[in-house]
Coordinates of C-alpha atoms in Angstrom, one line a residue:
M26 CA -11.6 13.5 7.4
D27 CA -11.3 11.1 4.3
L28 CA -11.1 7.5 4.5
L29 CA -7.3 7.5 3.4
T30 CA -6.4 9.8 6.1
L31 CA -8.4 7.8 8.6
L32 CA -6.3 4.7 7.7
S33 CA -3.0 6.1 7.4
E34 CA -3.3 7.6 10.7
A35 CA -4.8 4.7 12.5
P36 CA -4.7 1.7 10.5
L37 CA -7.1 -1.0 11.1
A38 CA -6.0 -4.7 11.8
K39 CA -6.6 -7.2 8.6
A40 CA -9.5 -9.1 8.8
S41 CA -7.2 -12.2 10.1
A42 CA -7.7 -10.8 13.6
R43 CA -11.2 -11.8 13.7
L44 CA -12.2 -14.7 15.4
D45 CA -15.5 -16.4 14.9
T46 CA -16.6 -17.6 18.5
A47 CA -19.5 -17.6 20.3
R48 CA -22.0 -14.6 20.1
D49 CA -22.3 -14.6 23.9
S50 CA -18.7 -14.1 24.5
A51 CA -18.1 -12.0 27.7
T52 CA -14.8 -10.8 26.9
P53 CA -13.4 -9.5 23.5
D54 CA -10.9 -10.6 21.1
L55 CA -7.1 -9.0 21.8
A56 CA -6.2 -8.7 18.6
L57 CA -9.4 -7.2 17.5
H58 CA -9.6 -4.5 20.4
S59 CA -5.9 -3.7 19.7
A60 CA -7.2 -2.8 16.1
M61 CA -10.2 -0.7 17.0
C62 CA -8.3 0.9 19.8
R63 CA -6.1 2.7 16.9
L64 CA -9.1 3.0 14.8
L65 CA -11.2 4.5 17.3
S66 CA -8.5 7.0 18.7
R67 CA -9.2 9.3 15.8
F68 CA -12.7 9.7 17.0
S69 CA -12.4 11.5 20.1
R70 CA -15.2 12.9 23.0
D71 CA -16.5 16.5 21.7
G72 CA -15.7 18.1 25.4
S73 CA -18.5 20.7 24.7
S74 CA -21.4 18.5 24.2
G75 CA -20.1 15.4 25.7
R76 CA -21.0 13.4 22.7
T77 CA -19.4 9.5 22.8
S78 CA -18.5 8.5 19.5
Q79 CA -19.3 4.9 18.5
A80 CA -18.3 2.3 16.0
Y81 CA -20.5 -0.5 15.4
C82 CA -19.3 -4.0 13.9
P83 CA -22.5 -6.5 13.6
Q84 CA -20.4 -9.5 12.5
T85 CA -17.3 -9.6 14.6
T86 CA -17.4 -11.6 17.9
G87 CA -14.5 -13.2 19.9
R88 CA -12.9 -13.7 23.1
I89 CA -9.8 -13.1 25.4
S90 CA -8.3 -14.8 28.5
D91 CA -8.6 -13.4 32.0
A92 CA -5.1 -13.1 32.2
S93 CA -4.8 -10.2 29.5
S94 CA -7.3 -8.1 31.0
P95 CA -4.4 -5.8 32.7
R96 CA -3.7 -4.9 28.9
L97 CA -7.3 -3.8 28.5
M98 CA -7.2 -1.6 31.6
T99 CA -3.4 0.2 30.6
S100 CA -4.9 0.7 27.2
G101 CA -7.7 2.5 28.5
L102 CA -10.3 0.2 27.0
V103 CA -13.1 -1.4 29.1
W104 CA -15.5 -4.0 28.4
H105 CA -18.9 -4.1 29.2
G106 CA -20.2 -7.3 28.1
R107 CA -21.4 -6.1 24.5
F108 CA -19.3 -2.9 23.8
W109 CA -16.0 -1.4 24.7
T110 CA -15.4 2.2 26.3
A111 CA -11.9 4.1 26.0
S112 CA -11.3 7.6 26.7
G113 CA -14.9 9.0 25.4
L114 CA -15.1 6.3 22.8
E115 CA -17.5 3.5 22.4
W116 CA -17.2 0.2 20.5
R117 CA -20.4 -1.8 20.3
R118 CA -20.9 -5.3 19.4
G119 CA -24.1 -6.2 17.9
G120 CA -23.6 -10.2 17.5
A121 CA -22.7 -11.9 14.3
A122 CA -25.5 -10.8 12.1
C123 CA -25.4 -11.4 8.3
S124 CA -29.0 -10.1 7.5
L125 CA -29.4 -6.7 6.1
S126 CA -32.4 -5.7 7.8
D127 CA -30.7 -6.7 11.3
I128 CA -27.8 -4.6 10.5
L129 CA -30.0 -1.4 9.6
E130 CA -32.0 -2.0 12.5
A131 CA -29.1 -2.1 14.7
V132 CA -27.4 1.0 13.2
E133 CA -30.7 2.8 13.6
D134 CA -30.8 2.0 17.4
Q135 CA -26.8 2.7 17.9
K136 CA -26.4 5.4 15.7
P137 CA -22.7 4.7 15.3
D138 CA -20.1 6.9 13.5
V139 CA -18.3 3.7 11.7
L140 CA -19.9 0.5 10.4
I141 CA -18.0 -2.4 9.5
I142 CA -19.1 -4.7 7.0
D143 CA -16.9 -8.0 7.0
S144 CA -17.9 -9.3 4.2
I145 CA -20.3 -8.1 1.8
Q146 CA -20.2 -11.4 0.3
T147 CA -21.8 -12.8 3.2
V148 CA -24.5 -10.0 3.9
Y149 CA -27.8 -10.9 2.3
N150 CA -31.3 -9.0 1.5
E151 CA -34.4 -11.2 2.7
E152 CA -36.3 -9.7 -0.1
N153 CA -33.9 -10.8 -2.7
E154 CA -34.6 -14.8 -3.5
S155 CA -31.1 -15.2 -4.8
T156 CA -28.1 -16.4 -2.6
P157 CA -25.9 -14.3 -0.5
G158 CA -22.6 -13.3 -2.5
S159 CA -24.5 -13.5 -6.0
V160 CA -24.3 -10.3 -8.1
S161 CA -27.8 -9.1 -7.2
Q162 CA -27.4 -9.8 -3.4
V163 CA -24.0 -7.7 -3.4
K164 CA -25.3 -4.7 -5.4
D165 CA -28.3 -4.8 -3.4
C166 CA -26.9 -4.7 -0.2
T167 CA -23.9 -2.2 -0.9
M168 CA -26.6 0.2 -2.6
S169 CA -28.7 0.1 0.8
L170 CA -25.4 0.6 2.8
M171 CA -24.5 3.4 0.6
H172 CA -28.0 5.3 1.2
L173 CA -27.1 4.5 5.1
S174 CA -23.7 6.3 4.9
K175 CA -25.0 9.1 3.1
S176 CA -28.1 9.7 5.0
M177 CA -26.9 9.4 8.3
G178 CA -23.2 10.5 7.8
I179 CA -21.9 6.9 8.9
M180 CA -18.5 5.9 7.4
V181 CA -19.2 2.3 6.2
F182 CA -16.2 -0.1 5.8
V183 CA -17.0 -2.7 3.2
V184 CA -14.6 -5.6 3.3
G185 CA -14.6 -7.5 -0.2
H186 CA -13.3 -10.8 -0.9
I187 CA -10.4 -11.3 -3.8
N188 CA -10.0 -13.6 -6.4
K189 CA -6.5 -15.4 -7.5
D190 CA -5.8 -12.0 -9.4
G191 CA -5.7 -9.9 -6.7
N192 CA -9.0 -8.1 -7.8
I193 CA -12.3 -7.9 -5.5
A194 CA -14.6 -10.7 -6.6
G195 CA -18.1 -10.4 -7.2
P196 CA -19.5 -7.5 -9.9
K197 CA -17.2 -4.7 -11.0
V198 CA -20.6 -2.5 -10.2
L199 CA -19.5 -3.0 -6.4
E200 CA -16.1 -0.8 -7.5
H201 CA -18.1 1.9 -9.2
M202 CA -20.7 2.3 -6.4
V203 CA -18.3 3.1 -3.3
D204 CA -16.6 6.5 -2.8
C205 CA -13.0 4.6 -2.0
V206 CA -11.5 1.2 -2.9
L207 CA -8.8 0.0 -0.9
Y208 CA -5.8 -2.9 -1.5
F209 CA -3.6 -4.5 1.0
E210 CA -0.6 -5.8 -0.9
G211 CA 2.7 -7.0 0.5
D212 CA 4.8 -10.2 0.4
A213 CA 3.4 -13.1 2.3
N214 CA 7.0 -13.5 3.8
S215 CA 7.5 -10.1 4.6
S216 CA 6.1 -8.4 7.7
Y217 CA 5.5 -5.0 5.7
R218 CA 2.1 -4.4 4.2
L219 CA 1.2 -1.7 1.3
L220 CA -2.4 0.2 1.4
R221 CA -3.0 1.4 -2.0
A222 CA -6.1 3.4 -3.3
A223 CA -7.5 2.1 -6.5
K224 CA -10.2 4.6 -6.5
N225 CA -10.8 7.9 -4.2
R226 CA -13.4 10.5 -5.2
F227 CA -12.0 12.7 -2.8
G228 CA -8.6 12.5 -3.0
S229 CA -5.4 11.2 -4.8
T230 CA -5.4 7.5 -5.9
N231 CA -1.4 7.6 -5.9
E232 CA -0.3 7.8 -2.5
I233 CA 0.4 4.5 -0.2
G234 CA 0.5 3.8 3.2
V235 CA 3.1 1.4 4.7
F236 CA 2.5 -0.7 7.4
E237 CA 4.5 -3.3 9.7
M238 CA 2.6 -6.5 11.0
A239 CA 3.5 -6.7 14.9
D240 CA 2.0 -8.9 17.5
T241 CA -0.3 -6.3 18.4
G242 CA -1.5 -5.5 15.1
L243 CA -0.6 -3.1 12.1
I244 CA 2.1 -0.4 13.0
E245 CA 2.7 2.6 10.8
V246 CA 5.7 3.1 9.0
P247 CA 6.5 6.7 9.4
N248 CA 9.8 6.6 7.0
P249 CA 8.8 4.1 3.9
S250 CA 12.3 4.8 2.1
Q251 CA 14.7 3.5 5.4
M252 CA 12.3 0.4 5.3
L253 CA 12.9 -0.3 1.8
L254 CA 16.5 -0.1 1.8
E255 CA 17.0 -2.3 5.0
G256 CA 19.1 -5.0 4.4
R257 CA 21.0 -3.6 1.1
P258 CA 24.2 -5.4 0.4
E259 CA 27.3 -2.9 0.1
G260 CA 29.9 -3.6 -2.3
A261 CA 27.8 -6.1 -4.6
S262 CA 27.1 -5.6 -8.4
G263 CA 23.9 -5.6 -10.0
T264 CA 22.1 -2.9 -7.4
C265 CA 21.2 0.7 -7.8
V266 CA 18.9 3.0 -5.8
A267 CA 15.8 4.7 -7.6
C268 CA 13.9 7.6 -6.3
V269 CA 10.1 7.6 -7.5
M270 CA 7.0 9.3 -6.5
E271 CA 3.9 7.9 -4.7
G272 CA 1.5 10.5 -5.0
T273 CA 3.1 13.5 -3.6
R274 CA 5.8 11.8 -1.7
P275 CA 9.1 10.6 -2.8
I276 CA 10.1 7.2 -2.2
L277 CA 13.6 5.4 -2.4
A278 CA 13.7 1.8 -3.6
E279 CA 16.2 -0.6 -4.5
V280 CA 16.4 -2.1 -8.1
Q281 CA 18.1 -5.2 -8.5
A282 CA 19.4 -7.2 -11.7
L283 CA 21.0 -10.3 -12.6
V284 CA 22.5 -10.9 -16.0
S285 CA 23.8 -14.4 -16.2
K286 CA 24.9 -16.3 -19.8
T287 CA 21.9 -17.8 -20.9
S288 CA 21.8 -21.8 -21.8
F289 CA 18.4 -21.4 -24.1
N290 CA 17.9 -20.8 -27.4
V291 CA 15.9 -17.5 -26.4
P292 CA 17.3 -15.8 -23.4
R293 CA 15.0 -15.2 -20.1
R294 CA 13.3 -12.2 -19.1
T295 CA 11.6 -11.8 -15.9
A296 CA 10.8 -8.7 -13.9
D297 CA 9.2 -8.8 -10.3
G298 CA 7.9 -5.2 -9.3
F299 CA 8.5 -3.3 -12.7
D300 CA 6.8 -3.8 -15.8
F301 CA 7.9 -6.7 -18.1
N302 CA 7.2 -4.8 -21.1
R303 CA 8.9 -1.9 -19.8
A304 CA 11.9 -4.0 -18.7
A305 CA 12.2 -5.8 -22.4
L306 CA 12.4 -2.2 -24.0
L307 CA 15.0 -1.1 -21.5
L308 CA 17.2 -4.0 -22.3
A309 CA 16.9 -3.7 -26.1
V310 CA 17.8 0.0 -25.3
A311 CA 20.9 -0.7 -23.3
E312 CA 22.3 -3.4 -25.8
K313 CA 21.5 -1.1 -28.6
R314 CA 22.9 2.3 -27.2
G315 CA 24.7 0.7 -24.3
G316 CA 27.2 -1.7 -26.2
M317 CA 25.9 -4.5 -24.1
K318 CA 25.4 -8.0 -25.5
L319 CA 22.3 -8.8 -23.8
S320 CA 21.0 -11.0 -26.4
L321 CA 23.1 -13.8 -25.2
F322 CA 22.4 -13.5 -21.4
D323 CA 19.3 -13.8 -19.1
A324 CA 18.1 -10.9 -17.6
Y325 CA 16.2 -10.9 -14.0
I326 CA 15.2 -7.6 -12.6
N327 CA 13.6 -7.4 -9.0
V328 CA 12.0 -4.5 -6.7
I329 CA 12.9 -5.1 -3.1
G330 CA 10.2 -4.6 -0.5
G331 CA 7.0 -5.4 -2.6
L332 CA 6.9 -1.8 -4.1
R333 CA 5.8 -1.7 -7.7
L334 CA 7.8 1.2 -9.7
D335 CA 5.6 2.0 -12.5
E336 CA 6.8 5.6 -13.4
P337 CA 9.2 7.0 -15.8
G338 CA 11.7 7.9 -13.2
A339 CA 12.9 4.2 -12.5
D340 CA 14.2 3.7 -16.1
L341 CA 17.7 5.0 -15.4
P342 CA 18.2 3.0 -12.2
V343 CA 17.0 -0.5 -14.1
V344 CA 19.6 0.1 -16.9
L345 CA 22.5 1.1 -14.4
A346 CA 21.7 -2.4 -12.4
V347 CA 21.7 -4.2 -15.6
A348 CA 24.9 -2.5 -16.5
S349 CA 26.4 -3.1 -13.4
S350 CA 25.7 -6.8 -13.2
Y351 CA 26.6 -7.4 -16.9
R352 CA 30.1 -5.6 -16.4
D353 CA 30.2 -7.1 -12.9
Q354 CA 31.0 -3.7 -11.5
T355 CA 29.7 -2.1 -8.4
I356 CA 27.8 0.9 -8.1
D357 CA 28.7 3.0 -5.0
D358 CA 26.1 2.8 -2.0
D359 CA 25.8 6.4 -1.7
L360 CA 24.7 7.1 -5.2
V361 CA 21.0 7.3 -6.5
A362 CA 19.7 7.4 -10.2
I363 CA 16.7 9.3 -11.4
G364 CA 15.6 9.7 -15.2
E365 CA 13.4 8.3 -18.0
V366 CA 15.3 6.4 -20.9
G367 CA 14.4 6.9 -24.6
L368 CA 14.4 4.8 -27.4
T369 CA 17.5 6.4 -28.9
G370 CA 19.2 6.0 -25.4
E371 CA 18.6 9.8 -24.2
I372 CA 17.9 10.5 -20.4
R373 CA 15.0 12.8 -20.1
S374 CA 13.6 14.7 -17.2
V375 CA 11.2 13.7 -15.0
S376 CA 8.6 15.7 -12.4
N377 CA 8.9 16.9 -9.1
M378 CA 13.2 16.7 -9.4
N379 CA 13.4 19.3 -6.7
Q380 CA 11.4 17.0 -4.2
R381 CA 13.4 13.7 -5.0
L382 CA 16.6 15.7 -4.6
A383 CA 15.8 16.7 -1.1
E384 CA 15.0 13.1 -0.1
V385 CA 17.9 11.8 -1.4
S386 CA 19.9 14.6 0.4
R387 CA 17.8 14.0 3.7
L388 CA 18.4 9.9 3.7
G389 CA 22.3 10.6 3.5
F390 CA 23.1 9.9 0.2
K391 CA 26.0 12.0 -1.6
K392 CA 25.7 11.2 -5.2
C393 CA 22.5 11.7 -7.9
I394 CA 22.6 11.1 -11.2
I395 CA 20.2 13.2 -13.0
P396 CA 18.9 14.2 -16.5
R397 CA 21.0 17.2 -17.7
N398 CA 17.7 18.8 -19.7
G399 CA 16.5 21.5 -16.8
A400 CA 19.3 20.5 -14.6
D401 CA 20.3 24.2 -14.3
K402 CA 16.9 25.4 -12.8
L403 CA 17.2 22.8 -9.8
E404 CA 17.7 23.6 -6.1
I405 CA 20.4 21.4 -5.5
P406 CA 20.8 20.2 -1.5
K407 CA 24.0 21.0 0.2
G408 CA 26.6 18.0 0.0
L409 CA 24.7 16.5 -2.8
T410 CA 26.9 15.9 -5.6
V411 CA 25.0 15.7 -9.0
Y412 CA 26.0 14.3 -12.2
K413 CA 24.2 15.6 -15.2
V414 CA 24.1 13.2 -18.3
R415 CA 22.4 13.2 -21.6
N416 CA 22.5 9.5 -22.5
I417 CA 22.9 5.8 -21.1
R418 CA 26.4 5.7 -22.1
E419 CA 27.5 8.8 -20.0
A420 CA 25.2 7.4 -17.0
I421 CA 26.8 4.3 -17.0
E422 CA 30.2 5.7 -17.0
A423 CA 29.4 8.2 -14.0
A424 CA 27.7 5.3 -11.9
M425 CA 31.1 3.1 -12.5

């Protein structure tokens, strides 16, 4: 099982679930317990050998009130003072250790299946005289953990700090050494979180996982499209639904645009969840080829749900949302647009059209605007009306 599969099916709670309390605590942290239940549920007892899988986190401690103990029993998790056991699974806690030698010694002694380091910037190697978190310390510790993982067959999670730009803090070599780099993204005001892979040696980096932060931890969202379309306004101008591919999975997302008369010498252009330069290009095409005087208007583009649309299939929904706001005319609520927009205003075909159309039909949409080129070879789902267009003028007329 690869790392993305593990996290998508058994999401691990965010590092904020960790409570730094007394290392001699006799009871576990409930939030951490809930998260580890999900993580360790992927590792079951081997009935033939009676082997018990283990997970070891040397830096995590916590406590829980006695009143919550019944919740531990109903979940099948039993606390033994220094480790959890549940349905043949075992979660050991080794105390708050930051020394690399102590961690390696504990791993040799307990031989876990999963090792969690939170965070790599706090771990230090005694043989290295530099301070913890420095370039040499992070590099040495990560290299030792990598050799440990390869030699003993242990899955190692290395949690790293991030800077203000959202990138992993510290040396870039850290990303080159590991097999997979994962990022948790999402709006601070939203309960939904997106798990993205920036690097994966054993799979695609285009896949995403969508989770909801609940009181008991992260819960998998099996239908991201439905989540992204929740609360969509009905009968409002300046909104259009796009169908984009995230890896091998089609996802529907709402694109909103607001066009208003400018009060500045140079009109403002803002894009959230969409590439700014691409948005400026599409606005120029819409003005030149679509007959809209956008140079006199401010334009704001937003993708709902924290998703970032970075593929060509999202071009046409952006243009239609801008045209809808410019004309103040609504687009049908059951319409989806798919297509790439060229500089001459033509609509070009995109990949995986059959998968996109199947997803559009599955979610109950009745109309879809697609490029005319290559449309004759498509398998149109039953009940879905398809409008085949050649340029943005035809697309605008078909949508409104």
